[in-house]
């Protein structure tokens, strides 16, 4: 299996406009002398996420790698102050996942979950667990995928997040895959 419940933007034209707007915002941030690192990492993470949704993982990974040292430095300085770091590392792991580098993505997913726990970012943590579960499902590691989906679902139920329907769908599809295997 190559992709497990991969998200597709419902309005590709609006999605493309968002990509263009973030590219422009990134260019403006990079021109300034005093760079707001949190803002820069947030824009990079957002743009990378949109590029991944647009099936442009190569470009997303190049963008993330170009800012990896900044993200690492921010992670060492005060990681829980920057939720953007969680989004950055989630995008990084997801780009690797969709480029078929799932083994390299796994420790980044784990690191991002830990970062989200430390920062208290339950909604983001649920999303990272969902992505990680999808990556595990794509590898046929159904028990581990199920565990990540259950963790994500518990958080989403607690948060009354409407995305819990997506997690329930993932669990149902995973059960079907397991039955066929």
mmCIF file of C-alpha atoms in Angstrom:
data_model
loop_
_atom_site.group_PDB
_atom_site.id
_atom_site.type_symbol
_atom_site.label_atom_id
_atom_site.label_comp_id
_atom_site.label_asym_id
_atom_site.label_seq_id
_atom_site.Cartn_x
_atom_site.Cartn_y
_atom_site.Cartn_z
ATOM 1 C CA UNK A 1 0.000 0.000 0.000
ATOM 2 C CA UNK A 2 1.440 3.370 -0.942
ATOM 3 C CA UNK A 3 -0.931 5.827 0.768
ATOM 4 C CA UNK A 4 -3.456 5.336 3.555
ATOM 5 C CA UNK A 5 -6.287 7.900 3.585
ATOM 6 C CA UNK A 6 -4.180 10.697 2.169
ATOM 7 C CA UNK A 7 -5.841 14.111 2.354
ATOM 8 C CA UNK A 8 -6.736 15.923 -0.847
ATOM 9 C CA UNK A 9 -7.584 19.620 -0.776
ATOM 10 C CA UNK A 10 -11.292 20.039 -1.526
ATOM 11 C CA UNK A 11 -10.672 23.232 -3.528
ATOM 12 C CA UNK A 12 -7.385 22.956 -5.479
ATOM 13 C CA UNK A 13 -7.550 26.545 -6.711
ATOM 14 C CA UNK A 14 -7.968 27.967 -3.204
ATOM 15 C CA UNK A 15 -5.173 25.663 -2.083
ATOM 16 C CA UNK A 16 -2.882 26.989 -4.811
ATOM 17 C CA UNK A 17 -3.696 30.571 -3.778
ATOM 18 C CA UNK A 18 -2.756 29.698 -0.190
ATOM 19 C CA UNK A 19 0.560 28.257 -1.376
ATOM 20 C CA UNK A 20 1.275 31.463 -3.323
ATOM 21 C CA UNK A 21 0.376 33.652 -0.344
ATOM 22 C CA UNK A 22 2.675 31.683 1.965
ATOM 23 C CA UNK A 23 5.524 31.801 -0.556
ATOM 24 C CA UNK A 24 5.162 35.587 -0.608
ATOM 25 C CA UNK A 25 5.017 35.765 3.175
ATOM 26 C CA UNK A 26 8.154 33.606 3.439
ATOM 27 C CA UNK A 27 9.995 35.838 0.972
ATOM 28 C CA UNK A 28 9.093 38.923 3.031
ATOM 29 C CA UNK A 29 10.233 37.293 6.267
ATOM 30 C CA UNK A 30 13.560 36.324 4.749
ATOM 31 C CA UNK A 31 14.253 39.858 3.479
ATOM 32 C CA UNK A 32 14.151 41.461 6.927
ATOM 33 C CA UNK A 33 17.278 41.926 8.995
ATOM 34 C CA UNK A 34 15.830 40.842 12.321
ATOM 35 C CA UNK A 35 14.119 37.543 11.607
ATOM 36 C CA UNK A 36 11.272 36.486 13.873
ATOM 37 C CA UNK A 37 12.315 32.841 14.150
ATOM 38 C CA UNK A 38 8.953 31.640 15.462
ATOM 39 C CA UNK A 39 7.107 33.382 12.617
ATOM 40 C CA UNK A 40 9.587 32.055 10.058
ATOM 41 C CA UNK A 41 9.265 28.477 11.312
ATOM 42 C CA UNK A 42 5.491 28.786 11.339
ATOM 43 C CA UNK A 43 5.376 29.970 7.724
ATOM 44 C CA UNK A 44 7.838 27.275 6.642
ATOM 45 C CA UNK A 45 5.784 24.584 8.389
ATOM 46 C CA UNK A 46 2.519 25.886 6.935
ATOM 47 C CA UNK A 47 3.938 26.146 3.427
ATOM 48 C CA UNK A 48 5.504 22.676 3.657
ATOM 49 C CA UNK A 49 2.187 21.247 4.817
ATOM 50 C CA UNK A 50 0.376 22.813 1.870
ATOM 51 C CA UNK A 51 3.043 21.582 -0.544
ATOM 52 C CA UNK A 52 2.635 18.058 0.832
ATOM 53 C CA UNK A 53 -1.123 18.264 0.319
ATOM 54 C CA UNK A 54 -0.431 19.423 -3.259
ATOM 55 C CA UNK A 55 1.721 16.288 -3.754
ATOM 56 C CA UNK A 56 4.926 18.343 -3.889
ATOM 57 C CA UNK A 57 6.787 16.472 -1.157
ATOM 58 C CA UNK A 58 10.193 16.979 -2.770
ATOM 59 C CA UNK A 59 9.844 20.745 -2.630
ATOM 60 C CA UNK A 60 8.432 20.584 0.892
ATOM 61 C CA UNK A 61 11.375 18.513 2.109
ATOM 62 C CA UNK A 62 13.873 20.879 0.451
ATOM 63 C CA UNK A 63 12.206 23.813 2.195
ATOM 64 C CA UNK A 64 12.212 22.029 5.553
ATOM 65 C CA UNK A 65 15.840 20.926 5.199
ATOM 66 C CA UNK A 66 16.832 24.516 4.392
ATOM 67 C CA UNK A 67 15.388 25.557 7.781
ATOM 68 C CA UNK A 68 16.290 22.438 9.762
ATOM 69 C CA UNK A 69 19.230 24.067 11.563
ATOM 70 C CA UNK A 70 16.994 26.919 12.708
ATOM 71 C CA UNK A 71 14.388 24.428 13.952
ATOM 72 C CA UNK A 72 17.064 22.406 15.756
ATOM 73 C CA UNK A 73 18.432 25.543 17.420
ATOM 74 C CA UNK A 74 14.940 26.602 18.496
ATOM 75 C CA UNK A 75 14.315 23.074 19.780
ATOM 76 C CA UNK A 76 17.399 23.340 21.976
ATOM 77 C CA UNK A 77 16.640 26.874 23.193
ATOM 78 C CA UNK A 78 13.022 26.634 24.331
ATOM 79 C CA UNK A 79 11.025 24.083 22.404
ATOM 80 C CA UNK A 80 7.753 24.357 24.295
ATOM 81 C CA UNK A 81 7.511 28.064 23.527
ATOM 82 C CA UNK A 82 7.190 27.430 19.813
ATOM 83 C CA UNK A 83 4.222 25.346 18.747
ATOM 84 C CA UNK A 84 5.453 26.042 15.224
ATOM 85 C CA UNK A 85 8.217 23.503 15.936
ATOM 86 C CA UNK A 86 5.610 20.792 16.316
ATOM 87 C CA UNK A 87 4.080 21.721 12.983
ATOM 88 C CA UNK A 88 7.554 21.914 11.412
ATOM 89 C CA UNK A 89 8.568 18.429 12.561
ATOM 90 C CA UNK A 90 5.168 16.969 11.669
ATOM 91 C CA UNK A 91 5.530 18.315 8.133
ATOM 92 C CA UNK A 92 9.098 16.997 7.977
ATOM 93 C CA UNK A 93 8.053 13.475 9.000
ATOM 94 C CA UNK A 94 5.055 13.534 6.670
ATOM 95 C CA UNK A 95 7.166 14.645 3.700
ATOM 96 C CA UNK A 96 9.568 11.771 4.388
ATOM 97 C CA UNK A 97 6.627 9.379 4.713
ATOM 98 C CA UNK A 98 5.191 10.312 1.321
ATOM 99 C CA UNK A 99 8.624 10.151 -0.281
ATOM 100 C CA UNK A 100 8.800 6.525 0.859
ATOM 101 C CA UNK A 101 11.341 7.216 3.606
ATOM 102 C CA UNK A 102 9.103 5.881 6.377
ATOM 103 C CA UNK A 103 11.956 4.502 8.502
ATOM 104 C CA UNK A 104 13.518 7.983 8.581
ATOM 105 C CA UNK A 105 10.135 9.539 9.377
ATOM 106 C CA UNK A 106 9.410 7.338 12.383
ATOM 107 C CA UNK A 107 11.836 8.875 14.914
ATOM 108 C CA UNK A 108 10.694 12.330 13.826
ATOM 109 C CA UNK A 109 7.065 11.374 14.442
ATOM 110 C CA UNK A 110 8.066 10.064 17.889
ATOM 111 C CA UNK A 111 10.035 13.202 18.663
ATOM 112 C CA UNK A 112 7.122 15.383 17.571
ATOM 113 C CA UNK A 113 4.658 13.514 19.780
ATOM 114 C CA UNK A 114 7.014 14.045 22.741
ATOM 115 C CA UNK A 115 7.353 17.732 21.874
ATOM 116 C CA UNK A 116 3.570 18.083 21.719
ATOM 117 C CA UNK A 117 3.219 16.381 25.099
ATOM 118 C CA UNK A 118 5.776 18.745 26.623
ATOM 119 C CA UNK A 119 4.102 21.776 25.069
ATOM 120 C CA UNK A 120 0.586 20.694 25.951
ATOM 121 C CA UNK A 121 -0.559 20.804 22.313
ATOM 122 C CA UNK A 122 -3.185 18.057 22.391
ATOM 123 C CA UNK A 123 -4.835 18.903 19.057
ATOM 124 C CA UNK A 124 -1.493 18.884 17.238
ATOM 125 C CA UNK A 125 -0.446 15.724 19.086
ATOM 126 C CA UNK A 126 -3.600 13.971 17.842
ATOM 127 C CA UNK A 127 -2.809 15.020 14.296
ATOM 128 C CA UNK A 128 0.787 13.782 14.540
ATOM 129 C CA UNK A 129 -0.420 10.463 15.951
ATOM 130 C CA UNK A 130 -2.903 10.199 13.067
ATOM 131 C CA UNK A 131 -0.147 10.824 10.486
ATOM 132 C CA UNK A 132 2.157 8.368 12.237
ATOM 133 C CA UNK A 133 -0.610 5.757 12.274
ATOM 134 C CA UNK A 134 -1.135 6.246 8.550
ATOM 135 C CA UNK A 135 2.580 5.778 7.932
ATOM 136 C CA UNK A 136 2.563 2.567 9.971
ATOM 137 C CA UNK A 137 -0.515 1.302 8.105
ATOM 138 C CA UNK A 138 1.278 1.942 4.809
ATOM 139 C CA UNK A 139 4.046 -0.338 6.057
ATOM 140 C CA UNK A 140 1.605 -3.084 7.040
ATOM 141 C CA UNK A 141 2.387 -2.561 10.738
ATOM 142 C CA UNK A 142 -1.276 -2.771 11.668
ATOM 143 C CA UNK A 143 -0.989 -3.295 15.451
ATOM 144 C CA UNK A 144 1.234 -0.234 15.849
ATOM 145 C CA UNK A 145 -0.974 1.801 13.513
ATOM 146 C CA UNK A 146 -4.051 0.829 15.512
ATOM 147 C CA UNK A 147 -2.352 1.942 18.714
ATOM 148 C CA UNK A 148 -1.501 5.374 17.274
ATOM 149 C CA UNK A 149 -5.044 5.778 15.921
ATOM 150 C CA UNK A 150 -6.529 4.900 19.321
ATOM 151 C CA UNK A 151 -4.258 7.452 21.000
ATOM 152 C CA UNK A 152 -5.323 10.077 18.451
ATOM 153 C CA UNK A 153 -8.989 9.196 18.882
ATOM 154 C CA UNK A 154 -8.817 9.465 22.672
ATOM 155 C CA UNK A 155 -7.374 12.959 22.378
ATOM 156 C CA UNK A 156 -9.880 14.006 19.736
ATOM 157 C CA UNK A 157 -12.814 12.735 21.796
ATOM 158 C CA UNK A 158 -11.491 14.593 24.832
ATOM 159 C CA UNK A 159 -11.151 17.773 22.754
ATOM 160 C CA UNK A 160 -14.523 17.238 21.058
ATOM 161 C CA UNK A 161 -12.608 17.571 17.805
ATOM 162 C CA UNK A 162 -14.738 16.872 14.725
ATOM 163 C CA UNK A 163 -11.706 15.165 13.166
ATOM 164 C CA UNK A 164 -12.436 12.165 15.370
ATOM 165 C CA UNK A 165 -14.603 10.953 12.464
ATOM 166 C CA UNK A 166 -11.444 10.730 10.340
ATOM 167 C CA UNK A 167 -9.739 8.672 13.022
ATOM 168 C CA UNK A 168 -12.736 6.353 13.317
ATOM 169 C CA UNK A 169 -12.632 5.952 9.512
ATOM 170 C CA UNK A 170 -8.936 5.081 9.719
ATOM 171 C CA UNK A 171 -9.627 2.426 12.369
ATOM 172 C CA UNK A 172 -12.421 0.910 10.271
ATOM 173 C CA UNK A 173 -10.260 0.802 7.135
ATOM 174 C CA UNK A 174 -7.382 -0.627 9.131
ATOM 175 C CA UNK A 175 -9.650 -3.436 10.371
ATOM 176 C CA UNK A 176 -10.599 -4.214 6.759
ATOM 177 C CA UNK A 177 -6.953 -4.298 5.717
ATOM 178 C CA UNK A 178 -6.104 -6.577 8.617
ATOM 179 C CA UNK A 179 -8.935 -8.945 7.636
ATOM 180 C CA UNK A 180 -7.611 -9.155 4.054
ATOM 181 C CA UNK A 181 -4.015 -9.738 5.157
#
